[in-house]
Short mmCIF file of N, CA and C in Angstrom, two decimals:
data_model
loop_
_atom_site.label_atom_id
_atom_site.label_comp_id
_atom_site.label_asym_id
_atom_site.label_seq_id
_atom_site.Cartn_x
_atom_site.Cartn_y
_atom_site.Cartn_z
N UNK A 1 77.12 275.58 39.20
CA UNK A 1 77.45 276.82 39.86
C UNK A 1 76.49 277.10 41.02
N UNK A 2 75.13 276.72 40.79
CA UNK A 2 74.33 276.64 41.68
C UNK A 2 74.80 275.65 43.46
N UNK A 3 75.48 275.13 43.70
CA UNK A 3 76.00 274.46 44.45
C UNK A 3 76.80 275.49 44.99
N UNK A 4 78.12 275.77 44.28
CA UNK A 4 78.88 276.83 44.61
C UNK A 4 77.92 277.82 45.58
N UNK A 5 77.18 278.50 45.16
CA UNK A 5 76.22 279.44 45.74
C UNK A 5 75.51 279.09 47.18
N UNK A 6 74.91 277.73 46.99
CA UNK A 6 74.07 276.89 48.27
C UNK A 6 75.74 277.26 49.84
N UNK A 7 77.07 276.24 48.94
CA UNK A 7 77.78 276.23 49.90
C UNK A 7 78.10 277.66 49.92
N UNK A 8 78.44 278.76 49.75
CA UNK A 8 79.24 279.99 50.42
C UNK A 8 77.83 280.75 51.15
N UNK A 9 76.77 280.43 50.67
CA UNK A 9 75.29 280.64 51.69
C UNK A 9 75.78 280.34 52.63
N UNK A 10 75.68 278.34 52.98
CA UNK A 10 76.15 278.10 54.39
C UNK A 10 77.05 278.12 55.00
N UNK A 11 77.99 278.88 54.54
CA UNK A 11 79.25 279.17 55.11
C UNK A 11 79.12 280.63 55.65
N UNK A 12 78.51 281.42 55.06
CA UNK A 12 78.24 282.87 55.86
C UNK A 12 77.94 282.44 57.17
N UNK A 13 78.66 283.64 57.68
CA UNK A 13 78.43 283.60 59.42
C UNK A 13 79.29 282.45 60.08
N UNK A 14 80.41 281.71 59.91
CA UNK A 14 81.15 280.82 60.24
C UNK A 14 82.29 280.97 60.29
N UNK A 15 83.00 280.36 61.30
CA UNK A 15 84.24 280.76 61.38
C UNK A 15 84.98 280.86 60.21
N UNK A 16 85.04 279.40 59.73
CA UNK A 16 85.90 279.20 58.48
C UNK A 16 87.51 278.64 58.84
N UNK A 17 88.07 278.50 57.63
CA UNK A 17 89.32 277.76 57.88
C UNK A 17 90.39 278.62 58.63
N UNK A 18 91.27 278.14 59.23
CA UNK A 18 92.28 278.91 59.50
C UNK A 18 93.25 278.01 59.88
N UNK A 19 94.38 278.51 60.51
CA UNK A 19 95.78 277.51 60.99
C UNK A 19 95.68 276.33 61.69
N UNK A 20 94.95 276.61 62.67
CA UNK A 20 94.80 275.73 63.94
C UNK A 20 93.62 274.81 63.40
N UNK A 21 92.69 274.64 62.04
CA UNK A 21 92.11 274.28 61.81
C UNK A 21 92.95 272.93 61.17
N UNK A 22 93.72 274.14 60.68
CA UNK A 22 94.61 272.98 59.40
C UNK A 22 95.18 271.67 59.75
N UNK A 23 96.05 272.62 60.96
CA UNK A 23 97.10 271.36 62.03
C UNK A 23 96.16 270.58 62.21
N UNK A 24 94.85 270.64 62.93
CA UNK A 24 94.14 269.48 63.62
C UNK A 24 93.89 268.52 62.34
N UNK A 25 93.27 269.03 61.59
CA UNK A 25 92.90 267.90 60.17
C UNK A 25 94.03 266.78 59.82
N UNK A 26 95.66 268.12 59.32
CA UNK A 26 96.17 267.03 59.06
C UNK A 26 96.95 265.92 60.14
N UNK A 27 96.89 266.39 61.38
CA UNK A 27 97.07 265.33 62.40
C UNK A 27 96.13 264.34 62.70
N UNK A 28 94.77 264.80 62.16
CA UNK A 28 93.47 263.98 62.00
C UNK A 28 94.17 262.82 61.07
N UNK A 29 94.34 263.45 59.82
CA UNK A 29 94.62 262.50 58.84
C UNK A 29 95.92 261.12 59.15
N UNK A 30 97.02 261.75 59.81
CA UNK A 30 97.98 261.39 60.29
C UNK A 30 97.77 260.01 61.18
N UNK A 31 96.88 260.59 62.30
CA UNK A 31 96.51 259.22 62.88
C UNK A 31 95.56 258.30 61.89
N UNK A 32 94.65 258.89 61.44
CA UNK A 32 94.00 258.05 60.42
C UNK A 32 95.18 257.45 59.76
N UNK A 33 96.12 257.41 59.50
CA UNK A 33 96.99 256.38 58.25
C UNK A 33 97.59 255.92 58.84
N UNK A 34 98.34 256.23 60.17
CA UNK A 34 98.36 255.38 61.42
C UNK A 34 97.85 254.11 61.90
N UNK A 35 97.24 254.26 62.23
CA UNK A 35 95.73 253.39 62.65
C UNK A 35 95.95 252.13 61.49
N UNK A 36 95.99 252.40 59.97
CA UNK A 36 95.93 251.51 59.31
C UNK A 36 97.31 250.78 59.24
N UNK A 37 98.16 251.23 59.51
CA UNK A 37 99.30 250.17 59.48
C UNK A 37 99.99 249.89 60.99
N UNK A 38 99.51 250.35 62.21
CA UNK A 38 99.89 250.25 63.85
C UNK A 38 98.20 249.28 63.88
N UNK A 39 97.51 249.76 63.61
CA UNK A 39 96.49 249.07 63.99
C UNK A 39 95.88 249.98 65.54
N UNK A 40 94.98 249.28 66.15
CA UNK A 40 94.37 249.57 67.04
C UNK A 40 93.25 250.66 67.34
N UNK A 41 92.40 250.39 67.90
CA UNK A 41 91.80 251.14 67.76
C UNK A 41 91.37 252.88 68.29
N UNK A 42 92.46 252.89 69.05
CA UNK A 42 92.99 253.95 69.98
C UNK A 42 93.31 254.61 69.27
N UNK A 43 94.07 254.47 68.27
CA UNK A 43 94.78 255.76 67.26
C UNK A 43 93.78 256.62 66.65
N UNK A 44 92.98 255.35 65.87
CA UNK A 44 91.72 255.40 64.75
C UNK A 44 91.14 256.36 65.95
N UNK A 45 90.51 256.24 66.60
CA UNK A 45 89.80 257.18 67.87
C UNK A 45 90.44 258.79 67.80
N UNK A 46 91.60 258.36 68.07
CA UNK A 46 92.30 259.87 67.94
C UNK A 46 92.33 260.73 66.60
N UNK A 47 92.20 259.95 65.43
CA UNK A 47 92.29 260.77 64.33
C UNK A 47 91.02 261.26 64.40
N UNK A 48 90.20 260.44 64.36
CA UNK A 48 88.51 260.95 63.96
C UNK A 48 88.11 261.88 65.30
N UNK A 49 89.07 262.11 66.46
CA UNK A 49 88.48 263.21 67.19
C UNK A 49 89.16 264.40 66.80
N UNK A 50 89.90 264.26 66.17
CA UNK A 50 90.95 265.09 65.69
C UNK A 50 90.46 266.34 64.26
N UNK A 51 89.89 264.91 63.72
CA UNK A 51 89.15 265.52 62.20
C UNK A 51 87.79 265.95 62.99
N UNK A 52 87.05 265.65 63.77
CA UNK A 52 85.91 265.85 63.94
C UNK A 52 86.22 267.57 65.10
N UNK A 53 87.08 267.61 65.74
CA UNK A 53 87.39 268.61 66.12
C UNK A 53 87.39 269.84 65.35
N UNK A 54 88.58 269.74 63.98
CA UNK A 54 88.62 271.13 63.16
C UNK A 54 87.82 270.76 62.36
N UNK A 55 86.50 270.02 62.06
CA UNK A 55 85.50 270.59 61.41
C UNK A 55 84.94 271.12 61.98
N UNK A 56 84.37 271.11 63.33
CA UNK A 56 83.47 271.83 64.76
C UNK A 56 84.04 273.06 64.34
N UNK A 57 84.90 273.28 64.34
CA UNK A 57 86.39 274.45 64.24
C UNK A 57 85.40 275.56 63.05
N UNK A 58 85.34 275.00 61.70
CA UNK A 58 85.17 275.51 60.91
C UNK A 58 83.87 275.58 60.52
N UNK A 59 83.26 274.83 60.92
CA UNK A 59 81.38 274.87 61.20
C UNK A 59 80.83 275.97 62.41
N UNK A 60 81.88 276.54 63.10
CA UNK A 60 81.22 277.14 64.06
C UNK A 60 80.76 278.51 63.39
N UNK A 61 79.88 279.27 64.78
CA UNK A 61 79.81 280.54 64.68
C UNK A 61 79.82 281.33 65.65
N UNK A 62 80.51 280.26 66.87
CA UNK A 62 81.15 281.26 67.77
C UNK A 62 82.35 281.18 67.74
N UNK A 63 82.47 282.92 67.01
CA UNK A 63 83.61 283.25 66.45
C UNK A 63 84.69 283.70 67.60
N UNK A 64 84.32 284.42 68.51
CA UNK A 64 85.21 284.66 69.66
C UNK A 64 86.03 283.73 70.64
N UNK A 65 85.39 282.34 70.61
CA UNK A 65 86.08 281.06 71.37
C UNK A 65 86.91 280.74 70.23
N UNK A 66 86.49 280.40 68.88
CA UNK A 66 87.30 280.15 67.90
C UNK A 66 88.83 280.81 67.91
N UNK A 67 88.42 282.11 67.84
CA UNK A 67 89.80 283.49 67.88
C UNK A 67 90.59 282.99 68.93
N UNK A 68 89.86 282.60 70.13
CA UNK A 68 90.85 282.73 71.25
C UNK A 68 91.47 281.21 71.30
N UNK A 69 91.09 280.54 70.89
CA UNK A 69 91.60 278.77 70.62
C UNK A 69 92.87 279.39 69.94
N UNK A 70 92.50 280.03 68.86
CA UNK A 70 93.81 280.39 67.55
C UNK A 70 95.06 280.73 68.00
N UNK A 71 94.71 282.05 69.14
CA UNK A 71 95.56 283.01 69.67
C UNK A 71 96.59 281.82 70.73
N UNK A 72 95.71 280.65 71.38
CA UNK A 72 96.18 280.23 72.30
C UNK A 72 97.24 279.35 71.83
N UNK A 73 96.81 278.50 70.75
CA UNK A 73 97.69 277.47 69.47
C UNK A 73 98.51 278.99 68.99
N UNK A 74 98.17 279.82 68.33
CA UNK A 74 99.71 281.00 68.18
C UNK A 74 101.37 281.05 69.36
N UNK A 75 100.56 281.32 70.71
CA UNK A 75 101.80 281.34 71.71
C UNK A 75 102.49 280.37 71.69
N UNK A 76 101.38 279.13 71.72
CA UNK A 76 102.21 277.48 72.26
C UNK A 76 103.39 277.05 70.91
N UNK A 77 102.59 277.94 69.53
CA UNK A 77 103.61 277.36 68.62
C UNK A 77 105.06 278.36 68.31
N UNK A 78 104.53 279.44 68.97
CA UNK A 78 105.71 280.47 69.42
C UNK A 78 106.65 279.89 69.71
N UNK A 79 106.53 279.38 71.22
CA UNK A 79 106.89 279.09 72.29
C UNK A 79 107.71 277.79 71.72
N UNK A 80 107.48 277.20 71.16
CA UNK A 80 107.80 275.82 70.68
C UNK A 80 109.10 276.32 69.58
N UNK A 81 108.87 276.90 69.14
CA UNK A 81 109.61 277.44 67.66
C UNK A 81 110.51 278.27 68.00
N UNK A 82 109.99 278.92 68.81
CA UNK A 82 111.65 279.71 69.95
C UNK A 82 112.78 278.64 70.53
N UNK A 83 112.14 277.84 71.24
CA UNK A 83 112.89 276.57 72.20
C UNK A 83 113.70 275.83 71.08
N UNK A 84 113.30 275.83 70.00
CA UNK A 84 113.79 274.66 68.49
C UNK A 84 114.68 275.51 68.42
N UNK A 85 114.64 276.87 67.80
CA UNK A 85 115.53 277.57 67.42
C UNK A 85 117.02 277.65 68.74
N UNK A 86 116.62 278.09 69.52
CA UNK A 86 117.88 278.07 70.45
C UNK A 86 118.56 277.08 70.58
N UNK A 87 117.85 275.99 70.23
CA UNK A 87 118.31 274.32 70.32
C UNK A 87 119.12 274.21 69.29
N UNK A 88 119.10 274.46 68.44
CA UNK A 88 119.65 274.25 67.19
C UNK A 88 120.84 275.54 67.15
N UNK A 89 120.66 276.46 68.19
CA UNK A 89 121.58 277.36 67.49
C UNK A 89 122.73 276.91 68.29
N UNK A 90 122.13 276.51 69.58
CA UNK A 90 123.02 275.78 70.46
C UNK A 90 123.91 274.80 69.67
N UNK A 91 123.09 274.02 69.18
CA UNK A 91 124.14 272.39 68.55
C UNK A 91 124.53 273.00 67.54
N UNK A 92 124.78 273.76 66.70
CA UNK A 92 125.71 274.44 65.77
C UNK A 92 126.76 275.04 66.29
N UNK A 93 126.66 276.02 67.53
CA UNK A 93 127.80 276.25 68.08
C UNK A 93 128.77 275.83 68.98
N UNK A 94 128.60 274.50 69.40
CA UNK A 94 128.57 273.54 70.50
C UNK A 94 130.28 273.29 70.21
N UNK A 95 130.72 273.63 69.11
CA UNK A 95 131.73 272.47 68.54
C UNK A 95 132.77 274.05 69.26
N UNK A 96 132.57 275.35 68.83
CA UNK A 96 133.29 276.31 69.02
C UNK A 96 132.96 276.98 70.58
N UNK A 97 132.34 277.18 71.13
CA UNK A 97 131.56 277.78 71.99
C UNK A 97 130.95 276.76 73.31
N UNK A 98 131.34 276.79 74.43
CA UNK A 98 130.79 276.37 75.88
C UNK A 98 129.78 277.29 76.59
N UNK A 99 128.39 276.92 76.62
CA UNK A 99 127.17 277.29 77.93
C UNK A 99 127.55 276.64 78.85
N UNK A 100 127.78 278.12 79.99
CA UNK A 100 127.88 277.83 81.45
C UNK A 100 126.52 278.83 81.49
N UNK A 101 126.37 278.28 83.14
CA UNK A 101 125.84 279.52 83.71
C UNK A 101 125.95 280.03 85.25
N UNK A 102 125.96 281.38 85.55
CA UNK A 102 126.39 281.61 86.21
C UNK A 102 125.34 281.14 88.10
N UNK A 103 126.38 280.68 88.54
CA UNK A 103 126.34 279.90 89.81
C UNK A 103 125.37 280.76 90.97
N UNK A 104 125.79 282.50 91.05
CA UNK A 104 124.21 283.12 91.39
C UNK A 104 123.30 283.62 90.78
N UNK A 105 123.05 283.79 89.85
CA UNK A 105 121.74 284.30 88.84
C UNK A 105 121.07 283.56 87.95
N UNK A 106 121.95 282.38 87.72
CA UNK A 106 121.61 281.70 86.46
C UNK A 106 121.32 282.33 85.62
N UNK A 107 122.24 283.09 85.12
CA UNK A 107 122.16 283.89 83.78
C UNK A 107 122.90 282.76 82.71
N UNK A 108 122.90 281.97 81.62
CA UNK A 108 123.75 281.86 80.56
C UNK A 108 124.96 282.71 80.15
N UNK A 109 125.86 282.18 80.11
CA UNK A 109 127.14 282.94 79.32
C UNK A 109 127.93 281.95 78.51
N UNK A 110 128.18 282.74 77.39
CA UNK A 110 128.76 281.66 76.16
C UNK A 110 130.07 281.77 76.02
N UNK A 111 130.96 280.73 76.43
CA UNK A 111 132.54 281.17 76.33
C UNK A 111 132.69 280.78 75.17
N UNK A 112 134.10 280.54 75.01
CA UNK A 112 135.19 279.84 73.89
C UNK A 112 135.67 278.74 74.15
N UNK A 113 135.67 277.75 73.64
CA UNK A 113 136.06 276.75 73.80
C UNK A 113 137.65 276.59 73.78
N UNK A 114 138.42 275.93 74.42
CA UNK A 114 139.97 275.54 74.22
C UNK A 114 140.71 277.12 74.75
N UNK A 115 140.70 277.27 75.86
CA UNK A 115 140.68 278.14 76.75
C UNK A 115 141.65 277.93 77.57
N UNK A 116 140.89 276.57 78.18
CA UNK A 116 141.58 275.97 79.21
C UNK A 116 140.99 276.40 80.78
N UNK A 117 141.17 277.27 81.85
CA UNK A 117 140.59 277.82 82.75
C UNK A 117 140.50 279.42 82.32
N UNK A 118 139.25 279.91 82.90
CA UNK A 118 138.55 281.30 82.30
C UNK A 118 137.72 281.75 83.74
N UNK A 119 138.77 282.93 83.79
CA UNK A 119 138.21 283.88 85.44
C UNK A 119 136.49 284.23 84.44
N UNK A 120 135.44 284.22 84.78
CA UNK A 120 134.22 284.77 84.23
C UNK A 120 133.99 285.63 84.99
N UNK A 121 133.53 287.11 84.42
CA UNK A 121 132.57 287.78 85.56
C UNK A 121 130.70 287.59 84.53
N UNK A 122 129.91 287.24 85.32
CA UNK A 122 128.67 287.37 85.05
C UNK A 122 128.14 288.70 84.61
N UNK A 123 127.95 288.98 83.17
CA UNK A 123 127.56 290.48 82.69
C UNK A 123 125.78 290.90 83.26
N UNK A 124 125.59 289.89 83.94
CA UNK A 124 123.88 290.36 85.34
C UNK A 124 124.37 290.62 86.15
N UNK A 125 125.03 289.73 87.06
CA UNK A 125 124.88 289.98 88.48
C UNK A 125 126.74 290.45 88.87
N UNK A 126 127.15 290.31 88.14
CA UNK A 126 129.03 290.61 88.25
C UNK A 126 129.43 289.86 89.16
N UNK A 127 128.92 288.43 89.12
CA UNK A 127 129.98 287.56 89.86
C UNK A 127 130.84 287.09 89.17
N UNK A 128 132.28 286.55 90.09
CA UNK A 128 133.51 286.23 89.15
C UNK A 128 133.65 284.80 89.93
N UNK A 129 133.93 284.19 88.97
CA UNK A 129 133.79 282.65 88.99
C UNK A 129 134.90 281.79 87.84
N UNK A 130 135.48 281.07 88.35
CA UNK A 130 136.25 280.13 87.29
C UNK A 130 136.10 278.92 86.68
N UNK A 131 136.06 278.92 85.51
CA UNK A 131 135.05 278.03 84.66
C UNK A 131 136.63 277.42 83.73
N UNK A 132 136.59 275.72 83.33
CA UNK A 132 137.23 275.11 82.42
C UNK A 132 136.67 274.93 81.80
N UNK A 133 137.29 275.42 80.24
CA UNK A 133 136.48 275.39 78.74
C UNK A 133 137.11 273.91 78.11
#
């Protein structure tokens, strides 16, 4: 138990684990098992900067660069997870539903498929335009 005690000692005042800690490790790990069946030594390089990164991560105690690393990995995985989602909502509706977009605004508009020709007016800019579904 005495151990227990030594480590949460040296852990006061440290960032500590968090998300962006996690991802890096297990992409650490990732190339590490990589490496052993691709070979080379480029990979192996990348895991161990990878692992050696989110331990820096979690050894630190500047906590404010830490936060803002987090915040910055938060948007990008936003951002990423938004783009997937529309992607996917796209190829689900793909089979019923045609994305055009409109020719001055580039706004998106989602018709119906099996239509045939379709007067559009653009619900941004109210241009009317004829589109085959």
């Amino acid at each position: 138990m005495q151990w227990l005690q030594k480590i949460l000692f040296y852990m006061s005042g440290r960032y500590g684990f968090d998300e962006f800690s996690k991802v890096l490790m297990a992409a650490g790990l990732v190339f590490g098992i990589l490496a052993n069946f691709i070979g080379g030594i480029w990979v192996s390089a990348v895991g161990i900067a990878l692992l050696a990164y989110g331990a820096l991560r979690i050894l630190s105690r500047d906590k404010a660069n830490r936060y803002r690393e987090l915040q910055k990995y938060l948007s990008v995985k936003q951002i990423v997870q938004l783009r997937t989602r529309k992607l996917r909502n796209r190829w689900a509706q793909r089979k019923a539903y045609k994305i055009v977009k409109c020719p001055n605004c580039r706004q998106q508009i989602r018709l119906p498929r099996g239509r045939k020709k379709l007067r559009v007016t653009c619900p941004k800019c109210h241009e009317t335009f004829i589109k085959k579904t």
